[in-house]
GROMACS .gro file of C-alpha atoms in nm:
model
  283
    1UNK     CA    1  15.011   6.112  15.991
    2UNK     CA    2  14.688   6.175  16.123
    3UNK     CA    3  14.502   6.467  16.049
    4UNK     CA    4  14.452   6.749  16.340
    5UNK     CA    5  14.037   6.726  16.445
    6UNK     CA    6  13.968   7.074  16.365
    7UNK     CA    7  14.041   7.056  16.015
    8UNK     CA    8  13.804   6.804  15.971
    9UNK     CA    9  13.563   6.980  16.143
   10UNK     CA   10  13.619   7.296  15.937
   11UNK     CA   11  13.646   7.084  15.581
   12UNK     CA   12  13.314   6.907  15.683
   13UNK     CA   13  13.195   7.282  15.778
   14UNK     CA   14  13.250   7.437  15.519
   15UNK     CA   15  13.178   7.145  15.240
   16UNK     CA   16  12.841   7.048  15.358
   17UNK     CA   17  12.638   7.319  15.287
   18UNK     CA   18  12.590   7.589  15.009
   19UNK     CA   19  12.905   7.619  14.750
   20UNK     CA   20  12.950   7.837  14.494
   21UNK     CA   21  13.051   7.595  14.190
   22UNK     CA   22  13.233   7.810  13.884
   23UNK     CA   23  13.197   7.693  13.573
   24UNK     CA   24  12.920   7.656  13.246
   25UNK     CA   25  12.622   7.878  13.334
   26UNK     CA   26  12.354   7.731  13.070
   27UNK     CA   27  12.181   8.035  12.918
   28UNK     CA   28  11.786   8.030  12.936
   29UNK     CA   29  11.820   7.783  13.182
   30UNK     CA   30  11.530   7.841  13.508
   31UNK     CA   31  11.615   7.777  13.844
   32UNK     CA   32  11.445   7.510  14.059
   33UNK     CA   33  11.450   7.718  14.310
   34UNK     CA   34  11.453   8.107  14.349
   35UNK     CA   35  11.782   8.232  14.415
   36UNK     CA   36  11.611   8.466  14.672
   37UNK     CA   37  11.455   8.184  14.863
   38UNK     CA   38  11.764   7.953  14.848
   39UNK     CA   39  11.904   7.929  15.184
   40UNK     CA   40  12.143   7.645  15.370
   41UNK     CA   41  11.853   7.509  15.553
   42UNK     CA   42  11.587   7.502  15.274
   43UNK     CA   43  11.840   7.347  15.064
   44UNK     CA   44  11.935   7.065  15.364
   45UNK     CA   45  11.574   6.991  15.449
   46UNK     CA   46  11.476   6.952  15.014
   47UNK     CA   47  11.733   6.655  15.048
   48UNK     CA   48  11.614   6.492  15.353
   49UNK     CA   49  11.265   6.471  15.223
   50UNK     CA   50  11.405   6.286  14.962
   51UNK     CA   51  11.483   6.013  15.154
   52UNK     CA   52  11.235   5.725  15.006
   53UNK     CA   53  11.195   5.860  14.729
   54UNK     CA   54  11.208   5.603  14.398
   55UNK     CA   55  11.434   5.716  14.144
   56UNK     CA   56  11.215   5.731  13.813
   57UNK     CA   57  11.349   5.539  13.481
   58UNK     CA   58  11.530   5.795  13.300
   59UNK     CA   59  11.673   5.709  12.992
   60UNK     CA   60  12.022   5.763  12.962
   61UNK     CA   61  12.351   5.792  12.755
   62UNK     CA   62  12.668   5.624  12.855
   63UNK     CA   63  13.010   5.774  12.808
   64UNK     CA   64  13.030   5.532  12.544
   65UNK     CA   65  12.712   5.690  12.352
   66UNK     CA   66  12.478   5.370  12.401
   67UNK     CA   67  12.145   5.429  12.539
   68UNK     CA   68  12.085   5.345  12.955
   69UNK     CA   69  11.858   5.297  13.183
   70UNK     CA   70  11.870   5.410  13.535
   71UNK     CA   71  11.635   5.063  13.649
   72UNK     CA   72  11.941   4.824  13.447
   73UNK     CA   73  12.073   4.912  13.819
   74UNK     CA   74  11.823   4.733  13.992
   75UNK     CA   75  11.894   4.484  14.207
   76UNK     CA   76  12.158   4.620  14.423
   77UNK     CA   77  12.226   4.932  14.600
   78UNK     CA   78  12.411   5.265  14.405
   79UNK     CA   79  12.641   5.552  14.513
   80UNK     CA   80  12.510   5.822  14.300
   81UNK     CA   81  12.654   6.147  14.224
   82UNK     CA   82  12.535   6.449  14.040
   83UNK     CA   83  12.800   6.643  13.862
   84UNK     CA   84  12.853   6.914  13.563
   85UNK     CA   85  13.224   6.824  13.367
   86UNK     CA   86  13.331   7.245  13.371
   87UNK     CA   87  13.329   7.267  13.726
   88UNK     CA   88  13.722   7.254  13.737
   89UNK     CA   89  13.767   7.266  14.133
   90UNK     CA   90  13.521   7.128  14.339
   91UNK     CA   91  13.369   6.869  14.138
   92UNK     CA   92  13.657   6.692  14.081
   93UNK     CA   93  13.774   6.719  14.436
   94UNK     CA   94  13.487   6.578  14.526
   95UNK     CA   95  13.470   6.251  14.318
   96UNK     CA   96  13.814   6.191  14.424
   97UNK     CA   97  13.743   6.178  14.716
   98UNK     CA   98  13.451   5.952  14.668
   99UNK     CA   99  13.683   5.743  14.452
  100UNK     CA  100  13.865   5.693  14.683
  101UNK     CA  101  13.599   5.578  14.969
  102UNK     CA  102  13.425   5.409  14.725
  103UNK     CA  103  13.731   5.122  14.690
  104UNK     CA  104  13.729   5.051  15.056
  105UNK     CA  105  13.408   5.029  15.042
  106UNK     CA  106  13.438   4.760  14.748
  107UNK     CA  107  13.731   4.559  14.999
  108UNK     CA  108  13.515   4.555  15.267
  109UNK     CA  109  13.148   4.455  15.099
  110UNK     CA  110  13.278   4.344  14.757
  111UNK     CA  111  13.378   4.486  14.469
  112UNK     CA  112  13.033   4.405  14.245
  113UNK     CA  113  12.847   4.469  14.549
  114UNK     CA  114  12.703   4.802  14.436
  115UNK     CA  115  12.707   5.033  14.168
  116UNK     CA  116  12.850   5.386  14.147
  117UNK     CA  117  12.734   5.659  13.890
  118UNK     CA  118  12.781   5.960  13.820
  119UNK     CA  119  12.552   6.163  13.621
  120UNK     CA  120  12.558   6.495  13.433
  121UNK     CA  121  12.302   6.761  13.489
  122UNK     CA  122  12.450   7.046  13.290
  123UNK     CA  123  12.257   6.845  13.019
  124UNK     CA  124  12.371   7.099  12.682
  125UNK     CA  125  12.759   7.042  12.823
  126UNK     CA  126  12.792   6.706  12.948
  127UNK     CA  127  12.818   6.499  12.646
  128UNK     CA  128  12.902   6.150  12.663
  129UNK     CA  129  13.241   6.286  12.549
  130UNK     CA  130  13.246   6.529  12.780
  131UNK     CA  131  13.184   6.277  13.083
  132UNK     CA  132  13.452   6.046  12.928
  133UNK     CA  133  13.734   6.326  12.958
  134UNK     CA  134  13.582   6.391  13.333
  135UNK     CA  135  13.633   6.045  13.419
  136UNK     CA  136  14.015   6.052  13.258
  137UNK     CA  137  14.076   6.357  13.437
  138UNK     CA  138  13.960   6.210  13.774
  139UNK     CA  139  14.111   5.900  13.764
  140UNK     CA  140  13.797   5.691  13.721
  141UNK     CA  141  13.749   5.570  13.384
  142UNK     CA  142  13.865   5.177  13.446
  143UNK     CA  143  13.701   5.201  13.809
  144UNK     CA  144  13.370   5.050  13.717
  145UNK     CA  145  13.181   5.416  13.739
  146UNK     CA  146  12.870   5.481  13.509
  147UNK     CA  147  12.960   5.800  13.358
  148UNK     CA  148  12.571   5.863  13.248
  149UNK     CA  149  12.471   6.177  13.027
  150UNK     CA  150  12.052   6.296  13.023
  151UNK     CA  151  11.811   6.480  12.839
  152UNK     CA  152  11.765   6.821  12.956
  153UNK     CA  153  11.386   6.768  13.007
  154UNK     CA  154  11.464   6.521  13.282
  155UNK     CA  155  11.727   6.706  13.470
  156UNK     CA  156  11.431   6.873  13.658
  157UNK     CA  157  11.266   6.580  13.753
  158UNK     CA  158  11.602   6.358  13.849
  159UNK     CA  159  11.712   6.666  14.056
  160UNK     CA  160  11.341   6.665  14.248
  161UNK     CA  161  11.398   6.244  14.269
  162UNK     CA  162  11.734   6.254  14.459
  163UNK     CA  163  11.662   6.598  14.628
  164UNK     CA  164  11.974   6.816  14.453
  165UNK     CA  165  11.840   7.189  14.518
  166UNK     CA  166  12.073   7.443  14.242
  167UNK     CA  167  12.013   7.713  14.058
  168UNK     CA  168  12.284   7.858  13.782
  169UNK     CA  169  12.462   8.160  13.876
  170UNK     CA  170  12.728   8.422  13.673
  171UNK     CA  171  12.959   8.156  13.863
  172UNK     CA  172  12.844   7.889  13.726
  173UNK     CA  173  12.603   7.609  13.977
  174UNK     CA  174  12.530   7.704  14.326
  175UNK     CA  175  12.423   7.361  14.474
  176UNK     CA  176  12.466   7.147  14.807
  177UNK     CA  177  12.701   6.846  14.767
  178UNK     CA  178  12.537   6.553  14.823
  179UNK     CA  179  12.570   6.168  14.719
  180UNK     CA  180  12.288   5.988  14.717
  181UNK     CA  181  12.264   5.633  14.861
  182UNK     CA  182  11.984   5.435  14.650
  183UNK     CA  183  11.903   5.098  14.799
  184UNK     CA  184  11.836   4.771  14.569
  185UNK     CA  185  11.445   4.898  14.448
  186UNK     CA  186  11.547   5.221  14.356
  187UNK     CA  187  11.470   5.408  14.657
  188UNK     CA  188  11.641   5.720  14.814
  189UNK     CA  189  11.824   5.583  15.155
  190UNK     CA  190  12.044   5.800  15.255
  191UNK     CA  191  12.240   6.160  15.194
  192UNK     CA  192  12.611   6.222  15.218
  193UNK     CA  193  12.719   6.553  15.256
  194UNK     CA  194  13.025   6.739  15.187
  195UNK     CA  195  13.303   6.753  14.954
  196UNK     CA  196  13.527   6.560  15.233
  197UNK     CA  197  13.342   6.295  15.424
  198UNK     CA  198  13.446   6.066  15.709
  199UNK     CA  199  13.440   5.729  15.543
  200UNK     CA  200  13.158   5.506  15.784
  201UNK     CA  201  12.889   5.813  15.646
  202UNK     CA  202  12.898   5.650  15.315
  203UNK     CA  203  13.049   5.276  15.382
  204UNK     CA  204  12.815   5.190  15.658
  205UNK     CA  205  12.461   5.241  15.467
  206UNK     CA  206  12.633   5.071  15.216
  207UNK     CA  207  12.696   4.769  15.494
  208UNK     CA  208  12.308   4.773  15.603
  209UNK     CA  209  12.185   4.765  15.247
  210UNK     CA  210  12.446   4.470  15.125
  211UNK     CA  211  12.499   4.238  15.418
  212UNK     CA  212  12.185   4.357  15.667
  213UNK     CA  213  11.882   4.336  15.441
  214UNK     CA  214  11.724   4.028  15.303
  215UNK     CA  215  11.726   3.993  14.983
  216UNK     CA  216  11.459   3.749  14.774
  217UNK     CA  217  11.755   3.604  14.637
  218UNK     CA  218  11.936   3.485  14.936
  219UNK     CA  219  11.964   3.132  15.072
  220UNK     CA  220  11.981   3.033  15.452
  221UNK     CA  221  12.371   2.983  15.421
  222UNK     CA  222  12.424   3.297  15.254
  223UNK     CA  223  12.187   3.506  15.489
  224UNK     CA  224  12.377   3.332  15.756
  225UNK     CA  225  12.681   3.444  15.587
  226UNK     CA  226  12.559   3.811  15.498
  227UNK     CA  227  12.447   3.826  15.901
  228UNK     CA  228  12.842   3.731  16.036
  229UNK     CA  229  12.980   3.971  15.810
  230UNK     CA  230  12.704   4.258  15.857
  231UNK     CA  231  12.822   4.217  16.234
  232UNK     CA  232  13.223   4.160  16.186
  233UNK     CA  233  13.251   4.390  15.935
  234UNK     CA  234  13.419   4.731  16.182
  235UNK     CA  235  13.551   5.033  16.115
  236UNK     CA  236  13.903   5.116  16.212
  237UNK     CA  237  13.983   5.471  16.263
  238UNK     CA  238  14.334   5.396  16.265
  239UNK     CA  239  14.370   5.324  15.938
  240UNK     CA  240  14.051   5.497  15.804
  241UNK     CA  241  13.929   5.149  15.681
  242UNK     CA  242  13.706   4.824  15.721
  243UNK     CA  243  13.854   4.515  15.824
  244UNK     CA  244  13.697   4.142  15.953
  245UNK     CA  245  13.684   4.124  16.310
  246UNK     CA  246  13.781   3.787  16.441
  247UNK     CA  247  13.789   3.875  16.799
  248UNK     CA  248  13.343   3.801  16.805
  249UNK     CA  249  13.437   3.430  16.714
  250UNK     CA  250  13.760   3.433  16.947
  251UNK     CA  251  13.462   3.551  17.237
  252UNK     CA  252  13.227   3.284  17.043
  253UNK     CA  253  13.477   2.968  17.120
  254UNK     CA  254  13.567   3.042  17.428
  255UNK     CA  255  13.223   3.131  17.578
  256UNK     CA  256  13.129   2.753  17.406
  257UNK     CA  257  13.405   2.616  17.560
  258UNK     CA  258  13.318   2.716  17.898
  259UNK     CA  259  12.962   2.599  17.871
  260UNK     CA  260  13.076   2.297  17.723
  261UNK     CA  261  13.282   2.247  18.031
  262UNK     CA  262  13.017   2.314  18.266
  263UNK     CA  263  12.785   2.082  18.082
  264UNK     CA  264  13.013   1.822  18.060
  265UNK     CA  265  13.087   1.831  18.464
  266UNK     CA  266  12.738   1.863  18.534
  267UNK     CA  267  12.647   1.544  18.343
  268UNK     CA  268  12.972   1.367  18.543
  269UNK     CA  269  12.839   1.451  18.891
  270UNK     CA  270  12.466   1.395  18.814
  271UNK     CA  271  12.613   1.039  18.683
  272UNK     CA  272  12.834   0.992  18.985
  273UNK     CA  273  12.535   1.073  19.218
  274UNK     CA  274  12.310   0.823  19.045
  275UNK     CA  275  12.561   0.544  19.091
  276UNK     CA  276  12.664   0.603  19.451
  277UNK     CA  277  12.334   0.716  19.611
  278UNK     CA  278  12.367   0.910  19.954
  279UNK     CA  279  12.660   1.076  19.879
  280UNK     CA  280  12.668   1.472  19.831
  281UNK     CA  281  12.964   1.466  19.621
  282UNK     CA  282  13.262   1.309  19.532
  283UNK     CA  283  13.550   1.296  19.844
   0.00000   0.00000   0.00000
């Protein structure tokens, strides 16, 4: 069953901007931002400018409680998302959702194409045991997530990185939901918005960064490869998924065949003309 337009249009509405997160409210914890100058458009243009911005080397804890490092991610492209483990409603609705748009995703482009991670920034709460039971609760602990943990001195300085405005209220976090595309060197690349996305907002920076930039790595064959696929690759609405269009090559073969035709009766008549001079054409 497909789902009436103007619900998406109110979901997307209503989940892309400001929400009011219950949950944890860290005492003695400062704001980033002033609550009195936090507004929906301050808070959309903070992440914008974030766009190129290089995510710095924090050092991390895995759910497992061994040290990390955001730059063993190098080398490919992330999904990152910034959560806190006691927001019980929209958090979790919200990395379900990316769960779920993050496996097609992994069918279309690969599944070891990229890296998703998900990172804690209610530093004195989420423990790596506390971002263990998050990703049990959400259905992501055997989905090949980071579930990262970090020091409360580089909360701050993440949040400024990927451009996450918040501040804590008596509710818990007021903060914009965004994931955060991060391309192969680290860099900021793009911002998803909203606690329900349509699924090309996050699959097809994904497809640029995977299969339609160079990497130093690549070989003729597979750039050749990377460039079919980049252009094949399509989304079908239908099905709210990515499939391998075939039709380009169908359109390829025949095209070839018609030139090959052409070719081929050109070379016959210029032949035929050579060996029977004075004759226009054959009778």
């Amino acid at each position: 069953m497909r789902r009436s337009p103007w619900i998406g249009v109110v979901l997307r509405a209503w989940a892309v901007l400001l929400v009011v997160l219950p949950g944890h409210s860290p005492a003695g914890e400062t704001s980033p931002l002033p609550t009195e100058k936090f507004t929906y458009t301050t808070a959309l243009e903070i992440s914008q400018k974030a766009i190129g911005n290089r995510l710095g080397d924090y050092s991390l804890i895995d759910s497992n409680g061994q040290p990390f490092r955001l730059s063993q991610l190098r080398g490919k492209p992330m999904v990152l998302s910034l959560i806190y483990t006691s927001c019980y409603q929209i958090c979790p609705m919200t990395t379900r959702h990316l769960a779920e748009v993050v496996e097609k995703a992994r069918a279309a482009l690969g599944r070891d194409s990229f890296s998703v991670v998900a990172i804690g920034f209610d530093a004195d709460v989420d423990t790596p045991a506390a971002m263990r039971h998050f990703a049990r609760q959400q259905g992501i602990e055997d989905a090949g997530w980071k579930l990262l943990s970090i020091d409360k001195n580089d909360v701050a300085p993440l949040t400024q990185d990927v451009g996450l405005v918040y501040y804590p209220s008596a509710r818990g976090f007021d903060h914009i939901i965004q994931t955060t595309v991060v391309d192969a060197q680290g860099k900021v690349y793009r911002q998803v918005y909203g606690q329900v996305f349509d699924t090309p907002l996050l699959i097809e920076p994904l497809k640029e960064l995977v299969l339609g930039t160079p990497q130093p790595s690549d070989t003729f064959v597979s750039s050749m490869i990377n460039k079919i696929r980049f252009f094949c690759t399509t989304y079908d609405p239908v099905r709210d998924g990515y499939y391998f269009d075939y039709s380009l090559f169908v359109g390829m073969f025949i095209g070839a065949t018609i030139i090959a035709f052409i070719i081929g009766w050109m070379i016959k008549e210029i032949r035929y003309r050579r060996s029977n001079p004075g004759v226009t054409g054959k009778s």
